């Protein structure tokens, strides 16, 4: 009996160190910023580790192998997600504008299965009690609500206008601009080829452009 407890203790320490190492290798993120992909992999790795601890006589390699396989799969998919915006949107989702100029975007709320009680609670947490005080409210892929109050300068809502060489037309529409305006402005800044731009945003009348190099 004592040997079994010792075996469980040793396996617990080993698996704890292994899980910690795997999570560190998978990258640093706050819990609230975990993507759906991260969350699923973390849960599965935890379940495998618990199974290996509960049954001290299961072959250790059989427990470690699926954990390392899950880590490799997550790293591979994260790498692919970083280079493919369409895949990233599919896995992580996209930001959704829930309030525009004090008006509720009902279709977006329905699409995200987000009810008015959820919205009002998050607004109250930000000390906002009147929808008319809100210029924009954006539901981030992480579930966090980003709010821009009315009365601030135009451009203070910093949205990515180009990501991975792809124009974000929804974001352009949010700031009442179009693709022609974007191309003309970026050309003035010396950027003729938008497909070479890794990230671009416009805030307070200033451009931030990165080619990823």
N, CA, C and O of each residue as an XYZ file, in Angstrom:
852
protein
N       0.831     -1.207      0.000
C       0.000      0.000      0.000
C       0.866      1.257      0.000
O       0.610      2.215     -0.730
N       1.910      1.220      0.853
C       2.808      2.366      0.935
C       3.532      2.572     -0.382
O       3.773      3.705     -0.801
N       3.883      1.451     -1.042
C       4.583      1.545     -2.321
C       3.693      2.212     -3.370
O       4.169      2.969     -4.216
N       2.401      1.918     -3.301
C       1.469      2.518     -4.258
C       1.397      4.023     -4.083
O       1.366      4.765     -5.064
N       1.370      4.483     -2.818
C       1.337      5.924     -2.557
C       2.627      6.588     -3.045
O       2.607      7.679     -3.614
N       3.739      5.906     -2.808
C       5.025      6.452     -3.261
C       5.037      6.562     -4.785
O       5.491      7.563     -5.340
N       4.528      5.514     -5.462
C       4.475      5.509     -6.919
C       3.586      6.629     -7.447
O       3.937      7.312     -8.408
N       2.420      6.812     -6.804
C       1.514      7.891     -7.196
C       2.184      9.246     -7.008
O       2.070     10.127     -7.860
N       2.888      9.408     -5.879
C       3.573     10.672     -5.603
C       4.638     10.982     -6.632
O       4.752     12.116     -7.098
N       5.424      9.967     -6.988
C       6.489     10.161     -7.981
C       5.908     10.531     -9.343
O       6.394     11.443    -10.011
N       4.845      9.802     -9.749
C       4.216     10.083    -11.035
C       3.590     11.478    -11.047
O       3.624     12.173    -12.062
N       3.017     11.881     -9.910
C       2.404     13.214     -9.821
C       3.444     14.299    -10.036
O       3.209     15.254    -10.776
N       4.606     14.153     -9.384
C       5.676     15.145     -9.510
C       6.190     15.186    -10.946
O       6.395     16.263    -11.507
N       6.399     14.012    -11.538
C       6.913     13.949    -12.911
C       5.934     14.580    -13.893
O       6.320     15.381    -14.745
N       4.658     14.207    -13.762
C       3.651     14.728    -14.682
C       3.408     16.219    -14.470
O       3.137     16.954    -15.420
N       3.508     16.659    -13.219
C       3.377     18.097    -12.940
C       4.470     18.866    -13.674
O       4.201     19.879    -14.319
N       5.702     18.377    -13.570
C       6.812     19.032    -14.262
C       6.641     18.999    -15.767
O       6.951     19.970    -16.458
N       6.140     17.865    -16.281
C       5.937     17.728    -17.718
C       4.844     18.676    -18.219
O       5.017     19.337    -19.243
N       3.711     18.742    -17.491
C       2.618     19.639    -17.886
C       3.085     21.096    -17.845
O       2.765     21.878    -18.740
N       3.836     21.455    -16.811
C       4.365     22.824    -16.705
C       5.275     23.143    -17.891
O       5.203     24.226    -18.471
N       6.133     22.178    -18.239
C       7.042     22.372    -19.367
C       6.262     22.521    -20.675
O       6.575     23.384    -21.495
N       5.246     21.676    -20.863
C       4.433     21.728    -22.085
C       3.739     23.079    -22.213
O       3.743     23.680    -23.287
N       3.144     23.559    -21.125
C       2.441     24.845    -21.166
C       3.388     25.996    -21.463
O       3.029     26.943    -22.164
N       4.610     25.908    -20.922
C       5.592     26.962    -21.202
C       6.007     26.936    -22.669
O       6.176     27.985    -23.291
N       6.170     25.734    -23.219
C       6.561     25.601    -24.622
C       5.455     26.067    -25.562
O       5.723     26.511    -26.679
N       4.214     25.963    -25.102
C       3.079     26.346    -25.938
C       2.859     27.850    -25.947
O       2.015     28.342    -26.696
N       3.603     28.594    -25.129
C       3.512     30.055    -25.159
C       2.803     30.612    -23.945
O       2.041     29.919    -23.271
N       3.072     31.893    -23.678
C       2.504     32.571    -22.509
C       1.239     33.312    -22.906
O       1.243     34.137    -23.819
N       0.157     33.002    -22.201
C      -1.102     33.708    -22.403
C      -1.863     33.736    -21.095
O      -1.812     32.793    -20.305
N      -2.572     34.835    -20.879
C      -3.457     34.886    -19.721
C      -4.651     33.974    -19.977
O      -5.029     33.727    -21.122
N      -5.246     33.471    -18.873
C      -6.366     32.547    -19.007
C      -7.493     33.160    -19.822
O      -8.104     32.477    -20.644
N      -7.778     34.446    -19.604
C      -8.860     35.110    -20.321
C      -8.571     35.320    -21.796
O      -9.473     35.664    -22.560
N      -7.313     35.115    -22.213
C      -6.944     35.328    -23.600
C      -6.732     34.021    -24.350
O      -6.295     34.033    -25.501
N      -7.036     32.890    -23.710
C      -6.859     31.608    -24.365
C      -7.823     31.478    -25.535
O      -9.004     31.809    -25.422
N      -7.312     30.994    -26.651
C      -8.175     30.713    -27.791
C      -8.899     29.401    -27.532
O      -8.556     28.657    -26.613
N      -9.902     29.130    -28.352
C     -10.629     27.869    -28.232
C      -9.684     26.696    -28.426
O      -9.798     25.681    -27.740
N      -8.759     26.834    -29.355
C      -7.773     25.788    -29.618
C      -6.921     25.524    -28.382
O      -6.722     24.370    -28.001
N      -6.409     26.599    -27.747
C      -5.601     26.456    -26.534
C      -6.387     25.774    -25.433
O      -5.888     24.862    -24.774
N      -7.616     26.219    -25.236
C      -8.442     25.707    -24.142
C      -8.700     24.209    -24.283
O      -8.601     23.463    -23.309
N      -9.030     23.772    -25.496
C      -9.292     22.352    -25.731
C      -8.048     21.514    -25.449
O      -8.126     20.477    -24.789
N      -6.903     21.969    -25.953
C      -5.659     21.223    -25.763
C      -5.282     21.178    -24.291
O      -4.874     20.128    -23.794
N      -5.409     22.300    -23.579
C      -5.072     22.337    -22.159
C      -5.945     21.366    -21.365
O      -5.457     20.653    -20.488
N      -7.240     21.347    -21.682
C      -8.157     20.455    -20.975
C      -7.820     18.991    -21.234
O      -7.846     18.170    -20.317
N      -7.506     18.670    -22.477
C      -7.190     17.290    -22.821
C      -5.892     16.828    -22.170
O      -5.798     15.698    -21.691
N      -4.898     17.700    -22.154
C      -3.626     17.356    -21.512
C      -3.842     17.130    -20.016
O      -3.285     16.199    -19.434
N      -4.657     17.990    -19.399
C      -4.962     17.825    -17.977
C      -5.671     16.510    -17.695
O      -5.370     15.837    -16.709
N      -6.624     16.137    -18.568
C      -7.357     14.883    -18.390
C      -6.429     13.685    -18.503
O      -6.537     12.737    -17.725
N      -5.516     13.726    -19.472
C      -4.569     12.623    -19.652
C      -3.662     12.498    -18.426
O      -3.380     11.392    -17.965
N      -3.210     13.638    -17.902
C      -2.337     13.627    -16.722
C      -3.069     13.045    -15.510
O      -2.498     12.257    -14.756
N      -4.323     13.434    -15.327
C      -5.111     12.919    -14.203
C      -5.306     11.410    -14.326
O      -5.187     10.687    -13.337
N      -5.601     10.937    -15.518
C      -5.781      9.500    -15.761
C      -4.512      8.732    -15.398
O      -4.576      7.664    -14.790
N      -3.356      9.287    -15.778
C      -2.079      8.613    -15.497
C      -1.777      8.579    -14.008
O      -1.145      7.637    -13.528
N      -2.216      9.585    -13.275
C      -1.983      9.628    -11.823
C      -2.928      8.669    -11.101
O      -2.528      7.983    -10.160
N      -4.194      8.625    -11.552
C      -5.185      7.775    -10.892
C      -4.874      6.295    -11.048
O      -5.205      5.490    -10.177
N      -4.237      5.937    -12.162
C      -3.864      4.533    -12.383
C      -2.341      4.430    -12.394
O      -1.722      4.557    -13.450
N      -1.729      4.200    -11.227
C      -0.265      4.223    -11.129
C       0.420      3.086    -11.882
O       1.639      3.100    -12.050
N      -0.358      2.099    -12.336
C       0.248      0.952    -13.006
C       0.149      1.027    -14.531
O       0.622      0.131    -15.229
N      -0.466      2.099    -15.049
C      -0.504      2.274    -16.499
C       0.894      2.644    -16.977
O       1.630      3.358    -16.295
N       1.247      2.151    -18.151
C       2.564      2.427    -18.707
C       2.774      3.937    -18.837
O       1.944      4.637    -19.418
N       3.884      4.430    -18.294
C       4.147      5.867    -18.278
C       4.231      6.441    -19.697
O       3.798      7.567    -19.945
N       4.788      5.663    -20.616
C       4.919      6.157    -21.987
C       3.548      6.378    -22.614
O       3.359      7.317    -23.387
N       2.583      5.507    -22.278
C       1.235      5.647    -22.819
C       0.570      6.943    -22.339
O      -0.311      7.478    -23.012
N       0.988      7.435    -21.194
C       0.452      8.697    -20.674
C       1.179      9.894    -21.278
O       0.557     10.899    -21.624
N       2.505      9.777    -21.402
C       3.311     10.893    -21.888
C       3.126     11.112    -23.387
O       3.099     12.253    -23.850
N       2.997     10.017    -24.150
C       2.910     10.129    -25.614
C       1.744     11.010    -26.078
O       1.966     11.924    -26.872
N       0.498     10.770    -25.610
C      -0.594     11.638    -26.075
C      -0.435     13.092    -25.639
O      -0.897     13.995    -26.337
N       0.216     13.337    -24.490
C       0.436     14.710    -24.047
C       1.400     15.430    -24.991
O       1.180     16.582    -25.366
N       2.479     14.722    -25.368
C       3.442     15.315    -26.301
C       2.824     15.472    -27.692
O       3.124     16.429    -28.407
N       1.960     14.526    -28.068
C       1.284     14.616    -29.358
C       0.351     15.827    -29.397
O       0.304     16.547    -30.394
N      -0.390     16.048    -28.307
C      -1.287     17.197    -28.230
C      -0.511     18.508    -28.278
O      -0.933     19.469    -28.923
N       0.630     18.536    -27.587
C       1.455     19.738    -27.608
C       1.949     20.022    -29.023
O       1.901     21.163    -29.481
N       2.422     18.987    -29.717
C       2.915     19.155    -31.085
C       1.802     19.626    -32.006
O       2.020     20.482    -32.863
N       0.608     19.067    -31.830
C      -0.533     19.452    -32.657
C      -0.897     20.913    -32.424
O      -1.182     21.648    -33.370
N      -0.886     21.331    -31.149
C      -1.240     22.717    -30.833
C      -0.211     23.689    -31.403
O      -0.576     24.734    -31.943
N       1.072     23.352    -31.287
C       2.131     24.218    -31.817
C       2.014     24.322    -33.342
O       2.178     25.402    -33.910
N       1.730     23.195    -33.997
C       1.591     23.186    -35.455
C       0.397     24.035    -35.901
O       0.509     24.834    -36.831
N      -0.749     23.855    -35.231
C      -1.940     24.613    -35.600
C      -1.776     26.101    -35.286
O      -2.281     26.951    -36.020
N      -1.069     26.415    -34.193
C      -0.814     27.822    -33.862
C       0.076     28.465    -34.916
O      -0.132     29.613    -35.307
N       1.064     27.714    -35.366
C       1.951     28.214    -36.429
C       1.150     28.481    -37.703
O       1.332     29.509    -38.354
N       0.264     27.549    -38.051
C      -0.563     27.712    -39.250
C      -1.539     28.869    -39.071
O      -1.794     29.623    -40.010
N      -2.086     29.007    -37.860
C      -3.026     30.082    -37.567
C      -2.359     31.450    -37.701
O      -2.975     32.412    -38.159
N      -1.098     31.521    -37.296
C      -0.352     32.783    -37.363
C      -0.175     33.246    -38.799
O      -0.083     34.445    -39.064
N      -0.129     32.298    -39.725
C       0.144     32.614    -41.126
C      -1.085     32.586    -42.013
O      -1.006     32.916    -43.196
N      -2.215     32.198    -41.457
C      -3.428     32.109    -42.266
C      -4.591     32.747    -41.522
O      -5.122     32.167    -40.575
N      -4.984     33.937    -41.949
C      -6.032     34.677    -41.236
C      -7.377     33.962    -41.284
O      -8.124     33.983    -40.305
N      -7.689     33.336    -42.401
C      -8.970     32.647    -42.519
C      -9.080     31.515    -41.513
O     -10.126     31.321    -40.894
N      -7.995     30.770    -41.354
C      -7.983     29.683    -40.374
C      -8.062     30.245    -38.961
O      -8.748     29.687    -38.104
N      -7.355     31.354    -38.718
C      -7.371     31.979    -37.391
C      -8.771     32.467    -37.039
O      -9.212     32.320    -35.899
N      -9.468     33.045    -38.010
C     -10.837     33.498    -37.763
C     -11.762     32.322    -37.479
O     -12.667     32.418    -36.649
N     -11.527     31.210    -38.177
C     -12.349     30.017    -37.980
C     -12.165     29.451    -36.586
O     -13.136     29.052    -35.942
N     -10.928     29.412    -36.115
C     -10.616     28.815    -34.805
C     -10.902     29.782    -33.662
O     -11.560     29.423    -32.686
N     -10.399     31.021    -33.791
C     -10.491     31.981    -32.688
C     -11.737     32.863    -32.763
O     -12.180     33.400    -31.748
N     -12.304     33.013    -33.965
C     -13.415     33.938    -34.132
C     -12.903     35.345    -34.418
O     -11.700     35.603    -34.368
N     -13.836     36.252    -34.720
C     -13.488     37.638    -35.024
C     -14.183     38.582    -34.044
O     -15.227     38.241    -33.488
N     -13.608     39.766    -33.830
C     -14.305     40.748    -32.990
C     -15.653     41.114    -33.615
O     -15.787     41.174    -34.837
N     -16.641     41.355    -32.763
C     -17.982     41.705    -33.244
C     -18.415     43.023    -32.626
O     -18.329     43.207    -31.412
N     -18.882     43.939    -33.467
C     -19.383     45.224    -32.980
C     -20.821     45.018    -32.496
O     -21.713     44.717    -33.290
N     -21.041     45.186    -31.177
C     -22.368     44.992    -30.592
C     -23.131     46.304    -30.459
O     -24.361     46.320    -30.476
N     -22.385     47.415    -30.326
C     -23.019     48.737    -30.253
C     -22.266     49.672    -31.186
O     -21.037     49.738    -31.163
N     -23.021     50.393    -32.008
C     -22.422     51.388    -32.899
C     -23.234     52.673    -32.779
O     -24.435     52.696    -33.046
N     -22.552     53.738    -32.372
C     -23.214     55.043    -32.198
C     -24.422     54.949    -31.272
O     -25.462     55.557    -31.527
N     -24.273     54.187    -30.207
C     -25.342     54.052    -29.218
C     -26.462     53.115    -29.619
O     -27.420     52.942    -28.866
N     -26.359     52.502    -30.799
C     -27.405     51.612    -31.297
C     -26.951     50.152    -31.189
O     -25.820     49.813    -31.537
N     -27.850     49.301    -30.704
C     -27.542     47.885    -30.587
C     -27.524     47.225    -31.957
O     -28.406     47.463    -32.782
N     -26.523     46.401    -32.192
C     -26.429     45.611    -33.421
C     -27.051     44.234    -33.132
O     -26.361     43.292    -32.744
N     -28.355     44.150    -33.330
C     -29.103     42.951    -32.922
C     -28.637     41.697    -33.647
O     -28.549     40.628    -33.043
N     -28.335     41.820    -34.942
C     -27.902     40.645    -35.704
C     -26.589     40.090    -35.153
O     -26.409     38.876    -35.051
N     -25.675     40.995    -34.800
C     -24.394     40.556    -34.240
C     -24.590     39.905    -32.877
O     -23.925     38.921    -32.551
N     -25.497     40.452    -32.089
C     -25.769     39.878    -30.778
C     -26.367     38.477    -30.917
O     -26.001     37.559    -30.184
N     -27.286     38.328    -31.862
C     -27.882     37.001    -32.083
C     -26.828     36.011    -32.572
O     -26.795     34.858    -32.143
N     -25.973     36.477    -33.470
C     -24.949     35.593    -34.030
C     -23.989     35.087    -32.951
O     -23.498     33.960    -33.020
N     -23.732     35.929    -31.966
C     -22.836     35.550    -30.877
C     -23.584     34.960    -29.672
O     -22.983     34.655    -28.642
N     -24.919     34.805    -29.825
C     -25.754     34.305    -28.728
C     -25.486     35.111    -27.448
O     -25.235     34.570    -26.371
N     -25.554     36.426    -27.632
C     -25.213     37.375    -26.575
C     -26.466     38.173    -26.251
O     -26.962     38.912    -27.102
N     -26.985     38.039    -25.040
C     -28.247     38.717    -24.714
C     -28.010     40.077    -24.064
O     -26.889     40.402    -23.673
N     -29.062     40.857    -23.953
C     -28.965     42.221    -23.452
C     -28.530     42.261    -21.994
O     -27.874     43.212    -21.568
N     -28.894     41.220    -21.215
C     -28.474     41.177    -19.814
C     -26.960     41.046    -19.695
O     -26.335     41.704    -18.863
N     -26.372     40.185    -20.538
C     -24.912     40.034    -20.540
C     -24.241     41.357    -20.889
O     -23.267     41.765    -20.256
N     -24.785     42.019    -21.911
C     -24.206     43.276    -22.367
C     -24.283     44.359    -21.299
O     -23.293     45.037    -21.026
N     -25.453     44.521    -20.696
C     -25.626     45.562    -19.691
C     -24.772     45.300    -18.465
O     -24.260     46.241    -17.859
N     -24.609     44.049    -18.092
C     -23.757     43.722    -16.945
C     -22.318     44.146    -17.202
O     -21.680     44.753    -16.341
N     -21.803     43.820    -18.405
C     -20.424     44.177    -18.710
C     -20.255     45.697    -18.838
O     -19.199     46.235    -18.504
N     -21.284     46.377    -19.315
C     -21.205     47.840    -19.382
C     -21.198     48.450    -17.984
O     -20.449     49.387    -17.710
N     -22.052     47.900    -17.091
C     -22.066     48.411    -15.705
C     -20.728     48.190    -15.019
O     -20.296     49.016    -14.215
N     -20.074     47.087    -15.333
C     -18.748     46.826    -14.757
C     -17.733     47.869    -15.199
O     -16.723     48.084    -14.528
N     -18.001     48.519    -16.331
C     -17.137     49.591    -16.832
C     -17.707     50.972    -16.475
O     -17.283     51.992    -17.019
N     -18.686     50.982    -15.538
C     -19.316     52.205    -15.041
C     -20.037     52.962    -16.158
O     -20.002     54.192    -16.204
N     -20.682     52.229    -17.046
C     -21.507     52.809    -18.106
C     -22.929     52.313    -17.902
O     -23.174     51.107    -17.883
N     -23.873     53.246    -17.748
C     -25.245     52.869    -17.420
C     -26.248     53.286    -18.502
O     -27.440     52.997    -18.397
N     -25.753     53.965    -19.539
C     -26.633     54.426    -20.605
C     -26.023     54.053    -21.953
O     -24.877     54.403    -22.236
N     -26.784     53.346    -22.781
C     -26.276     52.917    -24.086
C     -25.901     54.101    -24.969
O     -25.015     53.990    -25.816
N     -26.576     55.242    -24.773
C     -26.295     56.411    -25.598
C     -24.918     57.008    -25.308
O     -24.440     57.855    -26.062
N     -24.274     56.570    -24.212
C     -22.931     57.050    -23.892
C     -21.855     56.264    -24.640
O     -20.671     56.589    -24.565
N     -22.282     55.228    -25.360
C     -21.331     54.323    -26.010
C     -21.234     54.626    -27.498
O     -22.240     54.636    -28.208
N     -20.024     54.872    -27.959
C     -19.773     55.031    -29.393
C     -19.668     53.655    -30.054
O     -20.348     53.363    -31.038
N     -18.797     52.822    -29.484
C     -18.632     51.458    -29.964
C     -18.478     50.513    -28.773
O     -17.864     50.864    -27.765
N     -19.036     49.326    -28.900
C     -18.771     48.233    -27.959
C     -18.427     47.019    -28.801
O     -19.222     46.584    -29.634
N     -17.254     46.482    -28.584
C     -16.760     45.389    -29.413
C     -16.525     44.161    -28.553
O     -15.806     44.216    -27.555
N     -17.132     43.060    -28.944
C     -16.922     41.790    -28.260
C     -15.713     41.113    -28.876
O     -15.735     40.706    -30.038
N     -14.648     40.997    -28.075
C     -13.412     40.399    -28.566
C     -13.542     38.879    -28.617
O     -14.404     38.314    -27.943
N     -12.692     38.201    -29.412
C     -12.735     36.733    -29.472
C     -12.532     36.068    -28.109
O     -12.987     34.945    -27.892
N     -11.847     36.763    -27.190
C     -11.617     36.215    -25.847
C     -12.855     36.315    -24.957
O     -12.879     35.744    -23.867
N     -13.906     37.052    -25.425
C     -15.107     37.245    -24.626
C     -15.107     38.561    -23.862
O     -16.100     38.909    -23.222
N     -13.997     39.297    -23.925
C     -13.899     40.595    -23.250
C     -14.604     41.655    -24.095
O     -14.496     41.655    -25.322
N     -15.324     42.558    -23.430
C     -16.017     43.638    -24.114
C     -15.163     44.900    -24.076
O     -14.833     45.401    -23.000
N     -14.809     45.409    -25.243
C     -14.052     46.654    -25.355
C     -15.028     47.777    -25.686
O     -15.823     47.668    -26.619
N     -14.959     48.858    -24.907
C     -15.944     49.933    -25.045
C     -15.250     51.262    -25.319
O     -14.273     51.617    -24.659
N     -15.772     51.987    -26.304
C     -15.319     53.347    -26.592
C     -16.467     54.297    -26.292
O     -17.532     54.214    -26.905
N     -16.242     55.204    -25.338
C     -17.279     56.168    -24.965
C     -17.415     57.261    -26.027
O     -16.483     57.535    -26.782
N     -18.576     57.866    -26.063
C     -18.782     59.016    -26.947
C     -18.012     60.216    -26.408
O     -17.687     60.298    -25.224
N     -17.732     61.143    -27.323
C     -17.048     62.355    -26.892
C     -15.550     62.286    -27.023
O     -14.852     63.263    -26.752
N     -15.040     61.117    -27.444
C     -13.597     61.018    -27.653
C     -13.291     61.341    -29.115
O     -14.188     61.356    -29.957
N     -12.046     61.592    -29.399
C     -11.652     61.994    -30.741
C     -11.866     60.863    -31.747
O     -11.766     59.680    -31.420
N     -12.160     61.267    -32.970
C     -12.264     60.275    -34.043
C     -10.902     59.623    -34.235
O      -9.877     60.304    -34.271
N     -10.899     58.337    -34.356
C      -9.636     57.627    -34.545
C      -9.135     56.986    -33.279
O      -8.190     56.198    -33.324
N      -9.752     57.304    -32.123
C      -9.281     56.694    -30.879
C      -9.675     55.226    -30.780
O      -9.147     54.494    -29.943
N     -10.596     54.798    -31.627
C     -10.898     53.378    -31.707
C      -9.901     52.763    -32.683
O     -10.052     52.897    -33.897
N      -8.900     52.101    -32.161
C      -7.836     51.552    -32.991
C      -8.183     50.130    -33.403
O      -8.114     49.201    -32.598
N      -8.560     49.971    -34.677
C      -8.882     48.662    -35.215
C      -7.876     48.315    -36.304
O      -7.444     49.198    -37.045
N      -7.504     47.066    -36.411
C      -6.615     46.676    -37.513
C      -7.332     46.828    -38.847
O      -8.423     46.292    -39.039
N      -6.717     47.557    -39.758
C      -7.308     47.776    -41.076
C      -6.733     46.814    -42.115
O      -7.372     46.512    -43.123
N      -5.516     46.339    -41.848
C      -4.898     45.308    -42.691
C      -4.239     44.284    -41.776
O      -3.487     44.647    -40.872
N      -4.516     43.021    -42.008
C      -3.882     41.942    -41.253
C      -3.459     40.847    -42.219
O      -4.263     40.345    -43.005
N      -2.175     40.485    -42.147
C      -1.635     39.449    -43.034
C      -1.909     39.766    -44.504
O      -2.165     38.868    -45.306
N      -1.853     41.059    -44.845
C      -2.048     41.461    -46.225
C      -3.491     41.517    -46.691
O      -3.758     41.764    -47.867
N      -4.436     41.285    -45.761
C      -5.855     41.262    -46.113
C      -6.552     42.477    -45.513
O      -6.438     42.732    -44.314
N      -7.271     43.224    -46.342
C      -7.999     44.404    -45.875
C      -9.183     43.986    -45.025
O      -9.965     43.120    -45.419
N      -9.314     44.605    -43.851
C     -10.418     44.309    -42.935
C     -11.575     45.257    -43.232
O     -11.694     46.326    -42.633
N     -12.417     44.845    -44.162
C     -13.480     45.730    -44.653
C     -14.487     46.088    -43.562
O     -15.006     47.204    -43.544
N     -14.766     45.155    -42.656
C     -15.691     45.449    -41.559
C     -15.162     46.579    -40.687
O     -15.918     47.446    -40.249
N     -13.862     46.559    -40.440
C     -13.258     47.587    -39.601
C     -13.232     48.931    -40.323
O     -13.436     49.977    -39.707
N     -12.984     48.900    -41.613
C     -13.034     50.135    -42.397
C     -14.422     50.758    -42.326
O     -14.573     51.970    -42.177
N     -15.427     49.904    -42.436
C     -16.805     50.385    -42.359
C     -17.101     50.996    -40.991
O     -17.865     51.956    -40.883
N     -16.488     50.430    -39.945
C     -16.723     50.916    -38.582
C     -16.224     52.347    -38.390
O     -16.784     53.104    -37.598
N     -15.163     52.713    -39.123
C     -14.638     54.081    -38.995
C     -15.077     54.944    -40.186
O     -14.530     56.019    -40.433
N     -16.088     54.435    -40.921
C     -16.690     55.187    -42.029
C     -15.668     55.520    -43.118
O     -15.612     56.647    -43.609
N     -14.869     54.530    -43.482
C     -13.897     54.665    -44.563
C     -14.058     53.493    -45.529
O     -14.724     52.506    -45.216
N     -13.438     53.613    -46.708
C     -13.532     52.528    -47.676
C     -12.137     52.112    -48.145
O     -11.130     52.699    -47.750
N     -12.106     51.085    -48.998
C     -10.838     50.531    -49.471
C     -10.043     51.543    -50.284
O      -8.817     51.591    -50.195
N     -10.735     52.343    -51.070
C     -10.058     53.347    -51.890
C      -9.312     54.349    -51.010
O      -8.171     54.712    -51.295
N      -9.970     54.789    -49.939
C      -9.328     55.716    -48.997
C      -8.100     55.065    -48.374
O      -7.053     55.702    -48.260
N      -8.221     53.802    -47.970
C      -7.113     53.094    -47.329
C      -5.914     52.988    -48.261
O      -4.783     53.264    -47.859
N      -6.160     52.588    -49.500
C      -5.054     52.434    -50.449
C      -4.374     53.776    -50.732
O      -3.149     53.851    -50.836
N      -5.174     54.824    -50.854
C      -4.616     56.149    -51.138
C      -3.764     56.648    -49.973
O      -2.681     57.197    -50.177
N      -4.260     56.454    -48.752
C      -3.524     56.923    -47.577
C      -2.228     56.139    -47.375
O      -1.191     56.714    -47.047
N      -2.298     54.832    -47.573
C      -1.094     54.017    -47.399
C      -0.065     54.303    -48.491
O       1.141     54.208    -48.260
N      -0.550     54.651    -49.677
C       0.372     55.016    -50.744
C       1.143     56.273    -50.373
O       2.328     56.390    -50.686
N       0.470     57.225    -49.698
C       1.146     58.436    -49.222
C       2.233     58.096    -48.205
O       3.252     58.779    -48.107
N       1.988     57.016    -47.446
C       2.957     56.600    -46.438
C       4.085     55.754    -47.022
O       5.020     55.368    -46.321
N       3.974     55.470    -48.338
C       5.036     54.714    -49.005
C       4.768     53.225    -49.122
O       5.685     52.443    -49.369
N       3.517     52.832    -48.945
C       3.172     51.412    -49.039
C       2.231     51.200    -50.219
O       1.036     51.482    -50.135
N       2.790     50.696    -51.321
C       1.998     50.487    -52.532
C       1.337     49.103    -52.557
O       0.262     48.936    -53.132
N       1.980     48.125    -51.937
C       1.485     46.749    -51.978
C       0.940     46.352    -50.609
O       1.699     46.121    -49.667
N      -0.369     46.279    -50.515
C      -0.994     45.959    -49.236
C      -0.755     44.515    -48.824
O      -0.769     44.195    -47.636
N      -0.533     43.630    -49.814
C      -0.321     42.227    -49.473
C       1.011     41.996    -48.769
O       1.259     40.908    -48.250
N       1.876     43.022    -48.750
C       3.159     42.926    -48.054
C       3.062     43.424    -46.605
O       4.021     43.319    -45.841
N       1.899     43.964    -46.239
C       1.724     44.523    -44.895
C       1.232     43.439    -43.932
O       0.233     42.767    -44.191
N       1.940     43.285    -42.836
C       1.572     42.297    -41.821
C       0.469     42.835    -40.919
O      -0.472     42.114    -40.586
N       0.582     44.102    -40.523
C      -0.417     44.723    -39.645
C      -0.443     46.218    -39.905
O       0.595     46.853    -40.090
N      -1.661     46.770    -39.915
C      -1.819     48.211    -40.128
C      -3.025     48.697    -39.339
O      -4.093     48.086    -39.386
N      -2.851     49.804    -38.610
C      -3.965     50.429    -37.895
C      -3.825     51.941    -38.002
O      -2.755     52.457    -38.326
N      -4.930     52.649    -37.724
C      -4.962     54.106    -37.807
C      -5.568     54.638    -36.520
O      -6.704     54.307    -36.179
N      -4.807     55.469    -35.801
C      -5.274     55.966    -34.504
C      -4.776     57.386    -34.278
O      -3.601     57.691    -34.483
N      -5.698     58.251    -33.849
C      -5.355     59.652    -33.568
C      -4.653     60.319    -34.755
O      -3.728     61.110    -34.573
N      -5.102     59.992    -35.970
C      -4.528     60.611    -37.157
C      -3.162     60.073    -37.533
O      -2.508     60.620    -38.421
N      -2.716     59.005    -36.871
C      -1.390     58.454    -37.134
C      -1.504     57.000    -37.573
O      -2.364     56.251    -37.109
N      -0.612     56.626    -38.480
C      -0.598     55.265    -39.001
C       0.428     54.423    -38.243
O       1.513     54.885    -37.892
N       0.041     53.179    -38.009
C       1.013     52.197    -37.539
C       1.020     51.074    -38.559
O       0.010     50.404    -38.771
N       2.170     50.876    -39.189
C       2.279     49.858    -40.239
C       3.478     48.981    -39.953
O       4.573     49.475    -39.685
N       3.266     47.674    -40.012
C       4.364     46.721    -39.838
C       4.331     45.734    -40.993
O       3.284     45.189    -41.342
N       5.500     45.517    -41.576
C       5.618     44.529    -42.653
C       6.037     43.176    -42.118
O       6.202     42.221    -42.877
N       6.211     43.096    -40.791
C       6.576     41.825    -40.179
C       8.034     41.466    -40.344
O       8.422     40.321    -40.114
N       8.854     42.436    -40.742
C      10.273     42.167    -40.933
C      11.104     42.869    -39.884
O      12.330     42.755    -39.888
